[in-house]
Each structure stands twice: as structure tokens, then as C-alpha cells.
Coordinates of C-alpha atoms in Angstrom, one line a residue:
Chain A
X262 CA 2.8 30.3 38.8
X263 CA 4.2 27.2 36.7
X264 CA 2.6 24.2 37.3
X265 CA 5.7 21.9 36.7
X266 CA 6.4 19.0 38.4
X267 CA 10.1 19.2 37.2
X268 CA 12.1 22.0 38.2
X269 CA 13.7 24.5 35.6
X270 CA 16.9 22.7 36.2
X271 CA 16.2 19.4 35.2
X272 CA 16.1 20.7 31.3
X273 CA 19.8 21.3 31.9
X274 CA 19.9 24.4 29.6
X275 CA 23.3 25.2 30.2
X276 CA 24.7 22.0 29.4
X277 CA 22.7 21.3 26.6
X278 CA 23.5 24.6 25.2
X279 CA 27.3 23.9 25.5
X280 CA 27.1 21.7 22.6
X281 CA 26.7 24.9 20.1
X282 CA 30.1 26.2 21.4
X283 CA 32.0 23.3 19.6
X284 CA 33.4 24.8 16.4
X285 CA 31.8 22.1 14.4
X286 CA 28.5 23.5 15.2
X287 CA 29.2 27.2 15.8
X288 CA 30.9 26.8 12.5
X289 CA 27.7 25.1 10.6
X290 CA 25.1 27.3 8.6
X291 CA 21.9 25.5 8.9
X292 CA 20.6 26.9 5.4
X293 CA 23.8 25.9 3.2
X294 CA 24.4 22.8 5.1
X295 CA 21.0 21.5 4.1
X296 CA 22.0 22.6 0.5
X297 CA 25.4 21.0 0.8
X298 CA 23.5 17.4 2.0
X299 CA 21.1 17.8 -0.7
X300 CA 23.8 17.6 -3.5
X301 CA 25.7 14.7 -1.2
X302 CA 22.7 13.0 -1.4
X303 CA 22.2 13.6 -5.4
X304 CA 25.8 12.9 -6.2
X305 CA 26.2 9.9 -3.4
X306 CA 22.6 8.5 -2.8
X307 CA 23.4 8.4 0.9
X308 CA 23.4 10.5 3.8
X309 CA 25.5 9.9 6.8
X310 CA 24.8 9.6 10.6
X311 CA 26.7 12.0 11.5
X312 CA 26.1 14.6 8.9
X313 CA 22.2 14.7 10.2
X314 CA 23.4 14.7 13.7
X315 CA 25.2 17.7 13.0
X316 CA 22.6 19.4 11.4
X317 CA 20.1 18.4 14.3
X318 CA 22.1 19.7 16.9
X319 CA 22.8 23.2 15.2
X320 CA 18.9 23.9 15.3
X321 CA 18.4 26.2 18.1
X322 CA 15.5 28.4 19.2
X323 CA 13.1 30.3 16.9
X324 CA 15.9 29.7 14.1
X325 CA 14.7 26.6 13.9
X326 CA 11.4 27.0 12.5
X327 CA 12.4 27.5 8.8
X328 CA 14.1 24.1 9.2
X329 CA 11.2 21.7 9.9
X330 CA 10.6 20.6 6.7
X331 CA 14.5 19.9 6.2
X332 CA 14.5 17.9 9.8
X333 CA 11.7 15.8 8.5
X334 CA 13.2 14.8 5.2
X335 CA 16.8 14.3 6.6
X336 CA 15.5 12.4 9.3
X337 CA 13.4 9.9 7.3
X338 CA 16.2 9.6 4.6
X339 CA 18.6 8.6 7.1
X340 CA 16.4 6.0 9.1
X341 CA 15.2 4.7 5.3
X342 CA 18.9 3.6 4.5
X343 CA 21.4 1.7 5.6
X344 CA 23.5 3.7 7.6
X345 CA 20.5 4.0 10.1
X346 CA 22.4 1.6 12.4
X347 CA 25.2 4.5 12.5
X348 CA 22.7 7.1 13.7
X349 CA 23.9 8.8 17.2
X350 CA 22.2 8.9 20.0
X351 CA 22.2 12.1 20.2
X352 CA 20.3 12.6 16.9
X353 CA 16.6 11.9 18.3
X354 CA 17.4 13.3 21.7
X355 CA 17.9 16.6 19.8
X356 CA 15.1 16.4 17.0
X357 CA 12.6 15.4 20.1
X358 CA 13.8 19.0 22.1
X359 CA 14.3 21.1 19.1
X360 CA 10.5 20.2 18.8
X361 CA 9.2 20.2 22.0
X362 CA 10.9 23.8 22.7
X363 CA 9.4 25.3 19.5
X364 CA 6.2 23.3 20.1
X365 CA 5.8 22.0 17.2
X366 CA 3.8 18.9 18.6
X367 CA 2.4 17.8 15.2
X368 CA 5.9 16.9 13.7
X369 CA 6.9 15.4 17.3
X370 CA 4.3 13.1 17.4
X371 CA 4.9 11.8 13.7
X372 CA 8.1 11.3 14.6
X373 CA 7.2 9.0 17.7
X374 CA 4.6 7.2 16.4
X375 CA 6.2 6.3 13.1
X376 CA 9.1 4.1 14.3
X377 CA 9.8 2.8 11.0
X378 CA 10.3 6.0 8.9
X379 CA 11.9 8.5 11.6
X380 CA 13.4 6.0 14.2
X381 CA 13.2 8.4 16.8
X382 CA 13.3 6.7 20.3
X383 CA 12.9 8.9 23.2
X384 CA 15.5 8.6 26.3
X385 CA 14.0 8.7 29.7
X386 CA 15.0 12.3 30.3
X387 CA 13.5 14.0 27.1
X388 CA 10.3 11.5 27.7
X389 CA 9.9 13.2 31.2
X390 CA 10.8 16.5 29.6
X391 CA 8.0 15.9 26.8
X392 CA 5.2 14.7 29.6
X393 CA 5.9 17.3 31.7
X394 CA 5.7 20.1 29.2
X395 CA 2.6 18.4 28.1
X396 CA 0.9 18.2 31.1
X397 CA 1.6 21.7 32.1
X398 CA 0.2 22.8 28.4
X399 CA -3.0 20.6 29.3
X400 CA -2.0 18.8 26.0
X401 CA -3.5 15.6 27.1
X402 CA -3.4 13.9 24.1
X403 CA 0.1 14.6 23.0
X404 CA 1.3 13.7 26.9
X405 CA -0.6 10.3 26.2
X406 CA 0.7 9.6 23.1
X407 CA 4.3 10.5 24.6
X408 CA 3.2 7.6 27.4
X409 CA 2.2 5.3 25.0
X410 CA 5.6 5.1 23.4
X411 CA 7.2 3.8 26.5
X412 CA 4.2 1.0 26.7
X413 CA 5.3 -0.2 23.2
X414 CA 9.2 -0.3 23.8
X415 CA 7.9 -2.6 27.2
X416 CA 10.3 0.1 28.9
X417 CA 8.3 2.5 31.4
X418 CA 12.0 3.5 32.9
X419 CA 13.2 4.5 36.5
X420 CA 10.3 5.3 39.0
X421 CA 9.7 9.1 37.8
X422 CA 9.6 8.1 34.0
X423 CA 6.8 5.5 35.4
X424 CA 5.1 7.9 37.6
X425 CA 4.6 10.5 34.8
X426 CA 3.3 7.9 32.4
X427 CA 0.1 6.8 34.3
X428 CA 0.3 10.6 35.3
X429 CA -0.3 11.5 31.7
X430 CA -2.4 8.9 30.6
X431 CA -4.9 9.0 33.8
X432 CA -5.1 13.0 32.7
X433 CA -6.0 11.8 29.0
X434 CA -8.7 9.5 30.3
X435 CA -10.3 12.3 32.6
X436 CA -10.2 15.2 29.9
X437 CA -12.9 15.4 27.3
X438 CA -10.6 14.9 24.5
X439 CA -12.6 12.4 22.5
X440 CA -11.1 12.6 18.8
X441 CA -9.5 9.9 17.4
X442 CA -5.8 10.3 17.4
X443 CA -4.2 11.6 14.1
X444 CA -2.5 8.8 12.1
X445 CA 0.7 10.2 10.5
X446 CA 0.5 8.0 7.6
X447 CA 3.2 7.9 5.0
X448 CA 1.6 5.8 2.4
X449 CA 1.1 7.3 -1.0
X450 CA -2.2 8.3 -1.7
X451 CA -4.1 5.3 -3.5
X452 CA -5.1 6.0 -7.4
X453 CA -8.3 7.2 -8.3
X454 CA -9.1 4.0 -10.5
X455 CA -9.1 0.4 -9.8
X456 CA -5.8 -1.0 -9.9
X457 CA -4.6 -4.8 -9.7
X458 CA -1.4 -5.2 -8.3
X459 CA 0.6 -8.0 -8.8
X460 CA 2.5 -9.0 -5.3
X461 CA 4.4 -11.9 -4.6
X462 CA 2.7 -13.1 -1.4
X463 CA -0.7 -11.9 -0.1
X464 CA -0.7 -11.1 3.5
X465 CA -2.7 -12.9 5.9
X466 CA -5.0 -10.5 8.1
X467 CA -3.1 -10.5 11.4
X468 CA -3.9 -7.8 14.5
X469 CA -0.9 -7.8 16.8
X470 CA -2.9 -6.1 19.5
X471 CA 0.4 -3.9 20.2
X472 CA 1.3 -1.8 17.4
X473 CA -1.3 -2.1 15.6
X474 CA -3.7 -0.8 18.0
X475 CA -5.1 2.6 16.9
X476 CA -8.0 3.3 19.5
X477 CA -6.7 5.9 21.8
X478 CA -8.8 4.5 25.0
X479 CA -7.3 0.8 24.1
X480 CA -3.5 2.3 23.9
X481 CA -4.1 4.5 27.0
X482 CA -5.8 1.4 28.9
X483 CA -2.7 -1.0 27.9
X484 CA -0.2 1.9 29.2
X485 CA -2.1 2.0 32.5
X486 CA -2.7 -1.9 32.7
X487 CA 0.9 -2.7 32.1
X488 CA 2.4 0.3 34.2
X489 CA 0.7 0.5 37.2
X490 CA 1.9 -2.9 38.5
X491 CA 5.3 -0.7 38.9
X492 CA 4.2 2.0 40.9
X493 CA 2.5 -0.6 43.3
X494 CA 0.2 -0.2 46.6
X495 CA -3.6 1.3 46.2
X496 CA -2.8 3.7 43.3
X497 CA -1.0 1.4 41.3
X498 CA -3.6 -1.3 42.0
X499 CA -6.9 1.3 40.8
X500 CA -5.0 2.0 38.0
X501 CA -4.1 -1.0 37.1
X502 CA -8.2 -2.1 37.1
X503 CA -9.2 1.1 35.2
X504 CA -6.3 0.4 32.4
X505 CA -7.9 -3.3 32.1
X506 CA -11.4 -2.0 31.8
X507 CA -10.3 0.4 29.2
X508 CA -8.5 -1.9 27.1
X509 CA -11.3 -4.5 27.4
X510 CA -9.4 -7.4 28.6
X511 CA -11.8 -9.3 31.1
X512 CA -9.9 -12.2 32.1
X513 CA -7.1 -9.9 33.1
X514 CA -9.2 -7.3 34.6
X515 CA -11.4 -10.4 36.6
X516 CA -8.0 -11.4 38.1
X517 CA -7.4 -7.8 39.1
X518 CA -10.7 -7.3 41.0
X519 CA -9.9 -10.9 42.7
X520 CA -6.6 -9.2 44.1
X521 CA -8.2 -6.0 44.6
X522 CA -10.5 -8.4 47.1
X523 CA -8.0 -10.4 48.5
X524 CA -5.7 -7.4 49.5
X525 CA -7.0 -4.7 52.0
X526 CA -6.5 -2.0 49.3
X527 CA -9.4 0.2 48.5
X528 CA -10.7 1.2 45.0
X529 CA -11.9 4.8 44.3
X530 CA -15.6 4.6 43.3
X531 CA -14.6 6.3 39.9
X532 CA -12.9 3.5 39.0
X533 CA -15.4 1.0 39.9
X534 CA -18.3 3.2 37.7
X535 CA -15.8 3.2 34.5
X536 CA -15.6 -0.4 35.3
X537 CA -19.2 -0.9 35.4
X538 CA -19.4 1.7 32.3
X539 CA -17.1 -0.5 30.3
X540 CA -18.6 -3.8 31.2
X541 CA -21.3 -3.0 28.4
X542 CA -18.8 -3.7 26.0
X543 CA -18.4 -7.1 27.5
X544 CA -19.2 -10.0 24.9
X545 CA -18.6 -13.3 26.8
X546 CA -21.5 -13.4 29.4
X547 CA -19.3 -16.0 31.7
X548 CA -16.7 -13.2 32.5
X549 CA -19.4 -10.4 32.7
X550 CA -20.9 -12.8 35.2
X551 CA -17.9 -13.1 37.2
X552 CA -17.0 -9.5 37.1
X553 CA -20.2 -8.0 38.4
X554 CA -20.0 -10.5 41.3
X555 CA -16.5 -9.5 41.9
X556 CA -17.6 -5.4 41.6
X557 CA -20.8 -6.4 43.6
X558 CA -18.7 -8.3 46.5
X559 CA -16.4 -5.3 46.4
X560 CA -19.4 -2.7 47.0
X561 CA -20.6 -5.1 49.6
X562 CA -17.4 -4.8 51.4
X563 CA -17.2 -2.1 54.0
X564 CA -15.0 1.0 53.3
X565 CA -13.6 -1.0 50.0
X566 CA -15.2 1.7 47.9
X567 CA -14.0 5.1 48.8
X568 CA -14.0 8.7 47.1
X569 CA -10.3 9.0 45.6
X570 CA -9.2 11.7 43.9
X571 CA -6.3 9.8 41.9
X572 CA -5.2 12.8 39.9
X573 CA -4.1 14.5 42.6
X574 CA -2.3 11.5 44.3
X575 CA -0.7 10.7 40.9
X576 CA 0.5 14.2 41.1
X577 CA 2.0 14.0 44.6
X578 CA 3.3 10.7 43.6
X579 CA 5.0 12.5 40.7
X580 CA 6.4 15.4 42.8
X581 CA 8.0 12.9 45.7
X582 CA 10.0 11.0 42.8
X583 CA 10.9 14.0 41.3
X584 CA 12.2 15.2 44.3
X585 CA 13.9 12.0 45.0
X586 CA 15.7 11.7 41.1
X587 CA 16.0 14.9 39.6
X588 CA 19.9 15.2 41.0
X589 CA 20.8 12.1 40.0
X590 CA 19.2 12.5 36.5
X591 CA 20.7 15.8 35.9
X592 CA 24.2 14.8 36.6
X593 CA 23.7 11.4 34.5
X594 CA 22.4 13.6 31.8
X595 CA 25.4 16.3 32.0
X596 CA 27.8 13.3 31.5
X597 CA 25.8 11.9 28.3
X598 CA 25.9 15.4 26.9
X599 CA 29.6 15.4 27.2
X600 CA 29.8 11.5 25.7
X601 CA 27.9 12.9 23.1
X602 CA 29.9 15.5 22.0
X603 CA 33.1 13.2 22.0
X604 CA 31.3 10.8 19.8
X605 CA 30.7 13.9 17.6
X606 CA 34.0 14.5 17.0
X607 CA 35.1 11.2 16.6
X608 CA 32.7 10.7 13.9
X609 CA 33.7 13.7 12.1
X610 CA 36.7 12.6 12.1
X611 CA 36.4 9.1 10.8
X612 CA 34.6 10.5 8.3
X613 CA 36.9 13.0 7.0
X614 CA 39.5 9.9 7.2
X615 CA 37.0 8.0 5.2
X616 CA 36.9 10.9 2.8
X617 CA 40.5 11.3 2.4
X618 CA 41.3 7.5 2.0
X619 CA 38.8 7.3 -0.9
X620 CA 40.8 10.3 -2.4
X621 CA 43.7 9.3 -2.2
X622 CA 42.8 5.8 -3.5
X623 CA 41.3 7.4 -6.5
X624 CA 44.5 10.0 -6.9
X625 CA 46.4 6.3 -6.9
X626 CA 44.7 5.0 -9.5
X627 CA 44.9 8.0 -11.7
X628 CA 48.8 7.7 -11.3
X629 CA 48.4 4.4 -12.1
X630 CA 46.8 4.7 -15.4
X631 CA 49.2 7.6 -16.5
X632 CA 52.2 5.2 -15.8
X633 CA 50.4 2.6 -17.8
X634 CA 49.7 4.5 -20.4
X635 CA 53.3 5.8 -20.7
X636 CA 54.7 2.4 -20.4
X637 CA 52.6 1.4 -23.4
X638 CA 54.4 4.1 -25.5
X639 CA 58.0 3.5 -23.9
X640 CA 57.9 -0.2 -24.7
X641 CA 56.0 -0.3 -28.1
X642 CA 58.7 -1.6 -30.2
X643 CA 59.5 -4.4 -27.4
X644 CA 55.9 -5.4 -27.3
X645 CA 55.1 -4.7 -31.3
X646 CA 54.6 -8.2 -31.8
X647 CA 52.1 -8.9 -28.9
X648 CA 50.2 -5.9 -29.8
X649 CA 50.2 -7.1 -33.2
X650 CA 48.6 -10.3 -32.1
X651 CA 45.8 -8.2 -30.3
X652 CA 45.2 -6.3 -33.7
X653 CA 44.3 -9.2 -35.6
X654 CA 40.7 -9.6 -34.8
X655 CA 37.4 -9.9 -37.1
X656 CA 35.3 -7.1 -37.2
X657 CA 31.9 -7.3 -35.0
X658 CA 28.9 -7.9 -37.1
X659 CA 27.2 -4.6 -37.1
X660 CA 24.1 -5.2 -34.7
X661 CA 20.9 -4.8 -36.3
X662 CA 18.3 -4.0 -33.9
X663 CA 15.5 -6.6 -34.1
X664 CA 12.8 -4.4 -34.7
X665 CA 14.2 -2.9 -37.6
X666 CA 15.5 -6.1 -39.4
X667 CA 13.3 -6.2 -42.6
X668 CA 13.4 -9.6 -44.7
X669 CA 12.3 -7.7 -47.7
X670 CA 13.6 -3.8 -48.9
X671 CA 11.1 -1.6 -47.5
X672 CA 9.2 0.3 -50.4
X673 CA 10.7 3.9 -51.0
X674 CA 8.5 6.0 -51.2
X675 CA 9.0 8.6 -54.0
X676 CA 9.4 11.9 -53.2
X677 CA 7.1 14.3 -54.2
X678 CA 7.6 16.6 -56.7
X679 CA 6.2 20.2 -56.1
X680 CA 6.5 21.3 -59.5
X681 CA 5.0 18.4 -60.8
X682 CA 1.5 19.0 -62.3
X683 CA -0.4 15.8 -63.1
X684 CA -1.2 15.7 -66.8
X685 CA -5.1 16.3 -67.7
X686 CA -6.9 13.8 -69.5
Chain B
X1379 CA -10.8 2.9 -5.5
X1380 CA -8.8 0.4 -3.3
X1381 CA -5.5 -1.4 -4.6
X1382 CA -6.7 -5.1 -5.3
X1383 CA -3.2 -7.4 -4.7
X1384 CA -3.2 -10.2 -6.5
X1385 CA -0.7 -13.0 -5.0
X1386 CA 0.3 -16.5 -3.8
X1387 CA -1.2 -17.3 -0.6
X1388 CA 0.2 -18.8 2.3
X1389 CA -0.8 -20.0 5.9
X1390 CA 1.7 -17.3 7.6
X1391 CA 0.2 -15.4 10.0
X1392 CA 2.5 -12.2 11.3
X1393 CA 4.8 -9.6 10.4
X1394 CA 7.6 -9.5 8.6
X1395 CA 10.9 -9.9 11.1
X1396 CA 11.9 -6.2 9.7
X1397 CA 8.4 -4.8 10.6
X1398 CA 9.2 -5.7 13.9
X1399 CA 12.8 -4.8 14.4
X1400 CA 12.4 -1.2 12.7
X1401 CA 9.5 -0.6 15.5
X1402 CA 12.1 -1.3 18.4
X1403 CA 14.4 0.7 19.7
X1404 CA 18.1 -0.8 19.7
X1405 CA 16.8 -2.7 16.8
X1406 CA 15.1 -5.1 19.2
X1407 CA 18.3 -6.7 20.4
X1408 CA 17.9 -8.7 23.1
X1409 CA 14.0 -9.2 22.4
X1410 CA 12.2 -12.6 21.7
X1411 CA 10.3 -13.3 18.4
X1412 CA 8.8 -16.4 17.7
X1413 CA 7.1 -17.8 14.5
X1414 CA 3.5 -18.6 14.0
X1415 CA 4.3 -21.5 11.7
X1416 CA 6.1 -23.9 14.3
X1417 CA 3.2 -23.6 17.1
X1418 CA 2.3 -26.9 15.6
X1419 CA 5.1 -28.8 17.3
X1420 CA 4.3 -29.5 21.5
X1421 CA 7.8 -28.3 21.9
X1422 CA 8.4 -24.5 21.9
X1423 CA 10.5 -22.7 19.3
X1424 CA 11.5 -19.2 20.1
X1425 CA 14.0 -16.6 18.6
X1426 CA 16.3 -14.2 20.7
X1427 CA 17.6 -11.1 18.7
X1428 CA 21.2 -11.1 18.8
X1429 CA 22.5 -8.5 16.0
X1430 CA 20.6 -6.8 13.3
X1431 CA 21.5 -4.6 10.6
X1432 CA 18.1 -4.0 8.6
X1433 CA 18.8 -2.2 4.8
X1434 CA 15.6 -0.7 5.4
X1435 CA 14.5 -1.2 1.6
X1436 CA 11.5 0.2 0.1
X1437 CA 9.8 -2.1 -2.7
X1438 CA 8.1 -0.7 -5.4
X1439 CA 4.6 1.4 -4.3
X1440 CA 1.7 -0.5 -3.2
X1441 CA 3.3 -4.1 -3.7
X1442 CA 3.7 -4.6 0.0
X1443 CA 7.7 -5.5 -0.8
X1444 CA 9.3 -3.1 1.8
X1445 CA 11.2 -4.4 4.9
X1446 CA 12.6 -7.9 3.1
X1447 CA 16.5 -7.3 3.8
X1448 CA 18.9 -7.1 6.3
X1449 CA 21.3 -9.3 8.3
X1450 CA 20.0 -10.4 11.3
X1451 CA 21.9 -13.1 13.6
X1452 CA 19.3 -14.7 16.4
X1453 CA 19.8 -17.5 19.1
X1454 CA 17.2 -20.4 18.1
X1455 CA 15.9 -22.6 20.2
X1456 CA 13.7 -25.2 18.1
X1457 CA 11.4 -27.6 19.6
X1458 CA 13.2 -27.2 22.9
X1459 CA 16.7 -27.9 21.4
X1460 CA 19.1 -24.8 21.6
X1461 CA 20.3 -24.3 18.2
X1462 CA 22.5 -21.8 18.8
X1463 CA 23.5 -18.5 17.0
X1464 CA 21.5 -18.8 13.1
X1465 CA 21.9 -16.3 10.8
X1466 CA 17.8 -15.7 9.8
X1467 CA 18.5 -13.0 6.9
X1468 CA 17.4 -15.4 4.2
X1469 CA 13.9 -15.8 6.2
X1470 CA 13.2 -12.5 7.8
X1471 CA 10.8 -11.5 4.6
X1472 CA 8.2 -14.0 5.8
X1473 CA 5.2 -12.6 7.2
X1474 CA 4.9 -15.1 10.0
X1475 CA 6.7 -13.5 13.0
X1476 CA 5.2 -12.2 16.5
X1477 CA 7.1 -10.3 19.1
X1478 CA 6.5 -12.3 22.8
X1479 CA 6.1 -9.4 25.4
X1480 CA 8.7 -9.1 28.0
X1481 CA 6.5 -10.7 30.9
X1482 CA 5.5 -13.8 28.6
X1483 CA 9.1 -14.5 27.8
X1484 CA 9.3 -16.8 30.8
X1485 CA 6.6 -19.0 29.5
X1486 CA 8.5 -20.1 26.3
X1487 CA 11.8 -20.6 28.1
X1488 CA 10.4 -22.6 30.8
X1489 CA 8.7 -24.9 28.3
X1490 CA 11.9 -25.3 26.6
X1491 CA 13.8 -26.5 29.9
X1492 CA 10.7 -28.9 30.7
X1493 CA 10.5 -30.1 26.8
X1494 CA 12.0 -33.8 26.1
X1495 CA 12.6 -34.7 22.8
X1496 CA 10.3 -37.2 21.3
X1497 CA 11.0 -40.4 22.2
X1498 CA 13.0 -42.1 19.6
X1499 CA 10.8 -45.1 18.1
X1500 CA 12.6 -48.8 18.4
X1501 CA 12.2 -50.7 15.0
X1502 CA 12.5 -54.6 14.8
X1503 CA 15.4 -55.7 13.2
X1504 CA 13.0 -57.7 10.4
X1505 CA 9.9 -57.8 9.1
X1506 CA 7.4 -59.8 7.0
X1507 CA 8.2 -60.1 3.4
X1508 CA 5.3 -59.0 0.8
X1509 CA 3.0 -61.8 -0.3
X1510 CA 4.6 -62.8 -3.6
X1511 CA 8.0 -62.5 -2.3
X1512 CA 7.2 -64.9 0.4
X1513 CA 5.8 -67.3 -1.4
X1514 CA 8.6 -67.4 -3.5
X1515 CA 11.2 -67.1 -1.0
X1516 CA 9.0 -70.5 0.5
X1517 CA 8.9 -72.2 -2.5
X1518 CA 12.8 -71.7 -3.8
X1519 CA 14.5 -72.0 -0.3
X1520 CA 15.8 -69.1 -0.1
X1521 CA 18.3 -68.1 2.7
X1522 CA 16.7 -65.1 4.6
X1523 CA 12.6 -65.4 4.8
X1524 CA 12.3 -62.0 6.6
X1525 CA 13.1 -58.9 5.0
X1526 CA 16.0 -57.1 7.1
X1527 CA 14.6 -53.3 8.4
X1528 CA 16.8 -50.5 7.2
X1529 CA 16.8 -47.0 8.6
X1530 CA 18.3 -44.2 7.0
X1531 CA 18.0 -41.5 9.3
X1532 CA 18.9 -42.3 12.9
X1533 CA 16.6 -39.5 14.7
X1534 CA 13.0 -40.5 15.5
X1535 CA 13.6 -44.2 14.4
X1536 CA 15.9 -46.5 15.3
X1537 CA 16.9 -50.1 14.5
X1538 CA 16.6 -52.4 18.1
X1539 CA 20.1 -53.9 19.0
X1540 CA 20.4 -57.0 20.5
X1541 CA 18.3 -57.4 23.4
X1542 CA 16.0 -55.3 22.7
X1543 CA 12.2 -54.9 22.4
X1544 CA 10.9 -53.0 19.8
X1545 CA 8.3 -50.7 20.2
X1546 CA 6.9 -50.3 16.7
X1547 CA 5.3 -53.1 15.2
X1548 CA 6.2 -53.1 11.6
X1549 CA 3.3 -55.2 9.4
X1550 CA 2.1 -55.5 5.6
X1551 CA -1.6 -54.8 5.7
X1552 CA -4.1 -52.3 5.7
X1553 CA -4.2 -51.8 9.2
X1554 CA -7.5 -49.9 10.1
X1555 CA -8.1 -47.7 7.1
X1556 CA -10.6 -44.7 7.7
X1557 CA -13.6 -45.8 5.5
X1558 CA -14.3 -49.5 6.3
X1559 CA -16.9 -49.2 3.5
X1560 CA -14.6 -49.0 0.5
X1561 CA -12.6 -52.4 1.6
X1562 CA -15.9 -54.7 1.7
X1563 CA -14.6 -58.1 1.1
X1564 CA -11.1 -57.4 1.2
X1565 CA -10.6 -57.2 5.0
X1566 CA -12.7 -60.2 5.8
X1567 CA -10.9 -62.3 3.1
X1568 CA -7.5 -61.3 4.9

């Protein structure tokens, strides 16, 4: 049996597939469409947001596997153009959904972790679906990476998303997946030889401790530390302490431990062990001492440290929140789907109107030019004097390109006569 | 081999504004952003993003010229004073901006509310004449034996009105120089 937290109805498959019945999408052949978009890009140099939206929404099922490269290219092109402000809200959702359904995890994570290149920001519904699916697939790396996006945007969302985020991070921490998270760098490969490049301003080294974080445990720790207080209670406190320990922020860890001592909540023994393990990397001796003293105080207190299965507690919490929130979320998401469809139709109309307007203006210009030429012919004799004035002009001096301006005559080489036989002396 | 980048150095520390906006959903509208150059003032300075339309420009490769252009409107609070809506498009390219996490925004807002503008220093109306001019004025019995103080920009300084005691003393002289040994024999004579 499938061990998902969200029911099958949460996916809103029927409502989502209704988009394909719209004539805009049902008449769209993805292959031809990509070809047309490529041609348009070559002619006009831009992609429009509605074009990309139509393409992304038309992808469905296994059929989409052939178009992953086009998806990548189009999303990148749209994001790196001024058109990006007009991106429809359904575009990132549809892109994430199709990649999730076809399990293109690598491309999905590439989209999520490169906001400057792809601009894919998940809404709560798709974030829940992604974390739920990856937890079920036991792909804890992907689940934790999706959860970290919530932290980077500082928007953990409604309680269901909050709990799924914390569970994904905790599951990653518990799992033995220790590999560094793949960086989908979009930078060009550096040349082999040493190259000196002149730039305007040198960048001073700066680590912003947010978008620049690369170490998985620091990111997971930060997500736990920032997200767990929203859960509250015993689990919240435990996960928060664990988060600060993983993130290596000793001052905040000390403050959290003080709160734990003052409250009557108990800590999990696994959390206390992990705090002690992470203390090994603490360099400031006074904070090290403070934290050790807090831990000793906690361990000395009766029944403060308990054996808690945090993962199962979090899973129960997720199931409870899912039961509470599912009905409302499904209803809200279905309404959102209909809104998106309306916006799609409006934007297509607007684009067609724009094209028609441009076409009309071009036609009017042509007619104006034709009329002007006719007028010149008809009124020639009336305007003859004026036209004669325009004629009297000195001829422009012939432009001699500088390089070949020889002040002296270049020596003319005599052409060699093939039949010439030099005389013998 | 690594690329060696040669260019002008500066004191800015941070990221370009567009690099921050491009990484936030909804183009960072409503988020608070701070410039590290203005941290030298005791009063807080912060920007709140109101609208952002990036051009997502890409410069030449390896030159670190990406994400410099776009149109952005912010609400600017400078040294505790709300300057209203400001167009930051021409300075958004500077690598000086930092994003403020949502739970730390209150610090800047509170500091701005509690900050008071620096005290206006009151200057006296007249001050002592330079030595040569003083001797001349006394010898030739000029009408004015003291110089009148004039202030161009009435902001941090202003001239005392009638009846007010000035808070700043204007005097000719060396005051207390940092390296006294250079003034041996000069200060004693004075």
C-alpha cells in the first residue's frame, strides 16, 4: 500500500486535466509549436509569456519526455527576457507538475535551485505534492531540497506545508544520504589558458548566509531552525534545537536550550546527542562552555530527556494537518485552475490583438507610402521648382577608406609575360 | 585556469539589487533591503521594494556584468527619515545590497521610529577676524571689527537668532593638533 500523507484526491487530477479540453491546448501540437516558437525567437528575438504557458500546459504524461530539453530552453529564455514580469502563474506550476509526474527529478531540482535562470517558484499546493511524492519515493535529498526553497523564500505557508517541510528535512537528516547536493551551475566553462579579463568593478567577497549556502546540512539546519517554531510545542522545540545545531549558530542554540530548560517540555535523546556531536565544531570557547552547561543541566533534570521517535511524531502531525486542510485546499486549487484558464484565454486574445494592431499599422504605413509616391507623380509639374532646388547639390566627395589612402602611387608590378625568355649573357 | 579579473576596487559589500530580486518570488515586492554603505550612519537606512521590472540582461561572459538593468521603485527611509517613493533603477547595479530576513525587519523599523535627526548646531553671529585683517581693522578704524558668519545650507548648522546662545565655538587657531611635536615653539608663542 502506498504510504502517502496526502490522499489521491489532493492531486486534483480531473480538474487539472480539464485544461487540456480547452481548444487552445487541445489543438496544440507540441512538436510544431516548438518549431514555431523557435522561428519566432529568431525573427523577433523574444518569447512571450503566454506562448511558454501554452506549451508548458499542453505537456501531458509520457508524451512530455521528448520535450524536456525544449521546456528547459523555453523557461530559461522567458526568464532571461524583460517578458518575465508577465509570466502567468500557471507556468511554474505546470512545469513542476509535469516534471514531478514524469519523475524528471534532476530537471525539477535544476528549476527550483536556479531562480535567476528559471524563475520557478512553487505555490503551496505543488510544494506539498512534491514533498509528499519524494518522501514516498524515499528520495530524501529531493524532498529536503524542495523544503529548503520554502526557507529561502521565508514563506513556510499553511500548517500542512510547514509540517511537510520539517518532516522532509528531518527525514533527510536521519537518512544516510551524505552526498553534497548537486549544483546545477549555469555558468560557462572557463577557458583552459589563463585569461585576464577587464571588468568595471571588482566584487568584494561576501557570503550572505542565505542564497549562498551550499552545504546540505547547513541548509537543512536553517530550514529546521526557521520553520520549527511555527509548529510549536515539543516537536517544534526539538526540531528547532536540532536545526540550530546543524546550522552551527551557537548563540541561537544556547538561547533555544535556555528556553527548553525554562519550559516543561522534554527533549529527545537523539537531539541531545546530535547537539553534543555538532559541538565539536564550535570554535568560540565561551559559547561552547555555555551550551555544555545547558546540556548538563538538561540531562540532570528528571525526565527532561526522553526517547522520542521524532520522525513518527512528525508523520502523525502531517497526517493530522492533511486531514484538516485537504478539503479546503482541493476546493481552493480547483478555483485557481479555472482562474488560470480564464487568464490564459485573455492573454491569447490580447496577444492576437497586439499582432493584429501591428499588422494594421504596417498596412497603413504601406498605403501612406504608396499614396505619397502617387502624389509625387501627379503634382510633379506643380512642385517642379521645389524639386529642382533639391537637385542642385554638389556631389559628395568619394569616400576613400583610410587604410588604402596612399599618398604616393603604389608601384605597379609589371605582369610577367609567360612567353618571355630572358636573354643569355 | 581561473579567470583573472582586473578592475576597480571599491568598498561596497553585498549583492546587486537585481540578484536579490531575481531570487525572490513575485520579484521581492514587499521585502526590505538594506545597503551596507549606509551602515556608517547611527540612524537606520532601509528600502522597501514596491515594484520591480528587471530587464534580466546578460553582459559579456566572465565579466560579471549580468543583472544590472531594470526599473525598480522603493520606499526609502534614509537616516531615520522617510523619503517616500524613490526610483532606484540607476543605482540598483551596485554590489552593495543585502536582504533583510522578515523576522529582523522590526529592528530597522523600530530604530527608525526611535531615531531623531542630529541636533542642529547653532553658530554665533560674528567671529574673530584673521590676525592681519584684525590689525588692519584696528589701525584704520573700520566700522566692523568682527567677521559676520554666514551659513549656506541651513541643515545641520544655523546662525543663532537674537537671544540664543550658540552651541559651537568658532575660533581661529590650531585647536589641539593630533601631533603636538610638529608644533614645538608655535603653540607656546600663541
